[in-house]
Amino acid sequence: MGVTGSIGRQTLEVLRRSDRFELVAVSAGRRVEDLVAVVEEFRVARVGVPDETTAFAVRERLGSSVEVLVGASGLAELSRGADVVVNAVVGFAGLPVTLATLEAGSRLALANKESLIAAAPLVEAVRTTPGAQIWPVDSEHCALHQCLVGSSDSEGRPDVERLWITASGGPFRGYSRDQLAAVTREGALAHPTWQMGPKITVDSSTLMNKGLEVLEASALFHVGVDRIGVVVHPQSIVHSLVEYVDGSVLAQLSAPDMRLAIAYCLGAPERLAQHWGQMDFTRAFQLEFEPPDRLNFPALDLAYECARRAGAAPAWLSAANEIAVEAFLNGVLAWREIVPLVARVLDQYEDRALESVEQLIEEDAQARALAHGNLPS
Ligand code: MG
């Protein structure tokens, strides 16, 4: 789901190198030509699109040979019809995919962290469906998953001391307050080590992505955020680490390449022999680690605070951030105002439990409206 985006296209590259899979359904936003090309290449029978206009355009190009489903209910319907679903939809819109896949008792290869973060209590409820599994595509969580093999999930992983999530530090690592005040859209979109979509690339520049990943790891692995640390690692070779109670630390290494994580999630429990992100130990190289700059990158502590508040706070964080990043990408908001805007929205949040999808949709809309109201006019 989300086949024309960055993760979607890389998933197709993994599929092209394997004969183990049949692509039965895809969804996309409004890139009709890209979607049609995928359907024709992989002979896909079912397609999901966001609205009737796009559906009309797709039907006109492909005729009655494919079934076209529309909107969130279409996404959910498609997600119920596969053994493995890759959720690469951007943002909160990926929620129906996450919930429907788990409710159907299938394997969810999750690249859409927002749905898990915003809806953690609701996702937790459907994860107990027999057969339902979440395999994380997010590179840090995929690394943690690999390092946690053999660790017990019962009672909050008693053998684990701490999870360490690595951060590249983004394009503005080491910048002073003054330098950060002058950063541009182009600067924020130039990630030093990873090629990704624009939303997550901006999130990496503010460290909000890392904050969201702390929440994601906590929900995925049932480890409290006070046992999850962030360490800056500019080379993006070590994708995350697990520190065990005996002092031993396990790390997962590769050159930065999302296709490795995608292949891991698709092939499991076996590994696909595809060699993505292969390391070269025959030449010299260095790995560096340093603590994050929490003063100039306040998104990190804001995310920890939301994790401790739980309930609907993570949903508000994620929703307000989506609006702030969109405003930044549209030239409406300065980079240094992204995180303060999210913080102002959260100032208006009062603690409450998150109990239903209907409530979550309301919470999401409320946080978005407040974020819009806080944008400069
Ligand atoms: Mg990541």
PDB file of N, CA, C and O in Angstrom, residues 159-164 241-250:
ATOM      1  N   ASP A 159      15.171  -9.433  30.049  1.00  0.00           N
ATOM      2  CA  ASP A 159      16.613  -9.573  29.803  1.00  0.00           C
ATOM      3  C   ASP A 159      17.211  -8.354  29.121  1.00  0.00           C
ATOM      4  O   ASP A 159      18.425  -8.269  28.932  1.00  0.00           O
ATOM      5  N   VAL A 160      16.366  -7.397  28.733  1.00  0.00           N
ATOM      6  CA  VAL A 160      16.851  -6.193  28.032  1.00  0.00           C
ATOM      7  C   VAL A 160      17.007  -5.041  29.025  1.00  0.00           C
ATOM      8  O   VAL A 160      16.085  -4.712  29.762  1.00  0.00           O
ATOM      9  N   GLU A 161      18.207  -4.439  29.016  1.00  0.00           N
ATOM     10  CA  GLU A 161      18.450  -3.265  29.852  1.00  0.00           C
ATOM     11  C   GLU A 161      17.922  -2.019  29.142  1.00  0.00           C
ATOM     12  O   GLU A 161      17.198  -1.213  29.717  1.00  0.00           O
ATOM     13  N   ARG A 162      18.295  -1.883  27.875  1.00  0.00           N
ATOM     14  CA  ARG A 162      17.990  -0.660  27.149  1.00  0.00           C
ATOM     15  C   ARG A 162      18.005  -0.892  25.644  1.00  0.00           C
ATOM     16  O   ARG A 162      18.825  -1.657  25.133  1.00  0.00           O
ATOM     17  N   LEU A 163      17.099  -0.221  24.938  1.00  0.00           N
ATOM     18  CA  LEU A 163      17.159  -0.165  23.481  1.00  0.00           C
ATOM     19  C   LEU A 163      17.853   1.147  23.108  1.00  0.00           C
ATOM     20  O   LEU A 163      17.528   2.192  23.661  1.00  0.00           O
ATOM     21  N   TRP A 164      18.792   1.096  22.178  1.00  0.00           N
ATOM     22  CA  TRP A 164      19.459   2.311  21.695  1.00  0.00           C
ATOM     23  C   TRP A 164      19.108   2.518  20.234  1.00  0.00           C
ATOM     24  O   TRP A 164      19.445   1.698  19.381  1.00  0.00           O
ATOM     25  N   LEU A 241      20.795  -0.595  18.457  1.00  0.00           N
ATOM     26  CA  LEU A 241      21.498  -1.529  19.338  1.00  0.00           C
ATOM     27  C   LEU A 241      20.593  -1.951  20.492  1.00  0.00           C
ATOM     28  O   LEU A 241      19.750  -1.178  20.940  1.00  0.00           O
ATOM     29  N   VAL A 242      20.803  -3.185  20.968  1.00  0.00           N
ATOM     30  CA  VAL A 242      20.105  -3.662  22.162  1.00  0.00           C
ATOM     31  C   VAL A 242      21.145  -3.966  23.230  1.00  0.00           C
ATOM     32  O   VAL A 242      22.084  -4.739  23.002  1.00  0.00           O
ATOM     33  N   GLU A 243      20.989  -3.301  24.371  1.00  0.00           N
ATOM     34  CA  GLU A 243      21.873  -3.530  25.520  1.00  0.00           C
ATOM     35  C   GLU A 243      21.170  -4.501  26.465  1.00  0.00           C
ATOM     36  O   GLU A 243      20.057  -4.221  26.916  1.00  0.00           O
ATOM     37  N   TYR A 244      21.801  -5.646  26.741  1.00  0.00           N
ATOM     38  CA  TYR A 244      21.193  -6.653  27.608  1.00  0.00           C
ATOM     39  C   TYR A 244      21.632  -6.459  29.064  1.00  0.00           C
ATOM     40  O   TYR A 244      22.579  -5.716  29.348  1.00  0.00           O
ATOM     41  N   VAL A 245      20.938  -7.108  29.978  1.00  0.00           N
ATOM     42  CA  VAL A 245      21.191  -6.888  31.416  1.00  0.00           C
ATOM     43  C   VAL A 245      22.575  -7.384  31.853  1.00  0.00           C
ATOM     44  O   VAL A 245      23.065  -6.999  32.915  1.00  0.00           O
ATOM     45  N   ASP A 246      23.211  -8.240  31.044  1.00  0.00           N
ATOM     46  CA  ASP A 246      24.562  -8.697  31.395  1.00  0.00           C
ATOM     47  C   ASP A 246      25.635  -7.763  30.837  1.00  0.00           C
ATOM     48  O   ASP A 246      26.825  -8.040  30.959  1.00  0.00           O
ATOM     49  N   GLY A 247      25.228  -6.657  30.222  1.00  0.00           N
ATOM     50  CA  GLY A 247      26.180  -5.696  29.682  1.00  0.00           C
ATOM     51  C   GLY A 247      26.473  -5.876  28.208  1.00  0.00           C
ATOM     52  O   GLY A 247      27.062  -5.005  27.562  1.00  0.00           O
ATOM     53  N   SER A 248      26.079  -7.000  27.645  1.00  0.00           N
ATOM     54  CA  SER A 248      26.334  -7.259  26.233  1.00  0.00           C
ATOM     55  C   SER A 248      25.453  -6.358  25.357  1.00  0.00           C
ATOM     56  O   SER A 248      24.283  -6.145  25.651  1.00  0.00           O
ATOM     57  N   VAL A 249      26.057  -5.828  24.293  1.00  0.00           N
ATOM     58  CA  VAL A 249      25.308  -4.982  23.362  1.00  0.00           C
ATOM     59  C   VAL A 249      25.337  -5.615  21.977  1.00  0.00           C
ATOM     60  O   VAL A 249      26.416  -5.914  21.455  1.00  0.00           O
ATOM     61  N   LEU A 250      24.160  -5.825  21.370  1.00  0.00           N
ATOM     62  CA  LEU A 250      24.082  -6.340  20.015  1.00  0.00           C
ATOM     63  C   LEU A 250      23.685  -5.210  19.070  1.00  0.00           C
ATOM     64  O   LEU A 250      22.797  -4.424  19.384  1.00  0.00           O
TER      65      LEU A 250
END
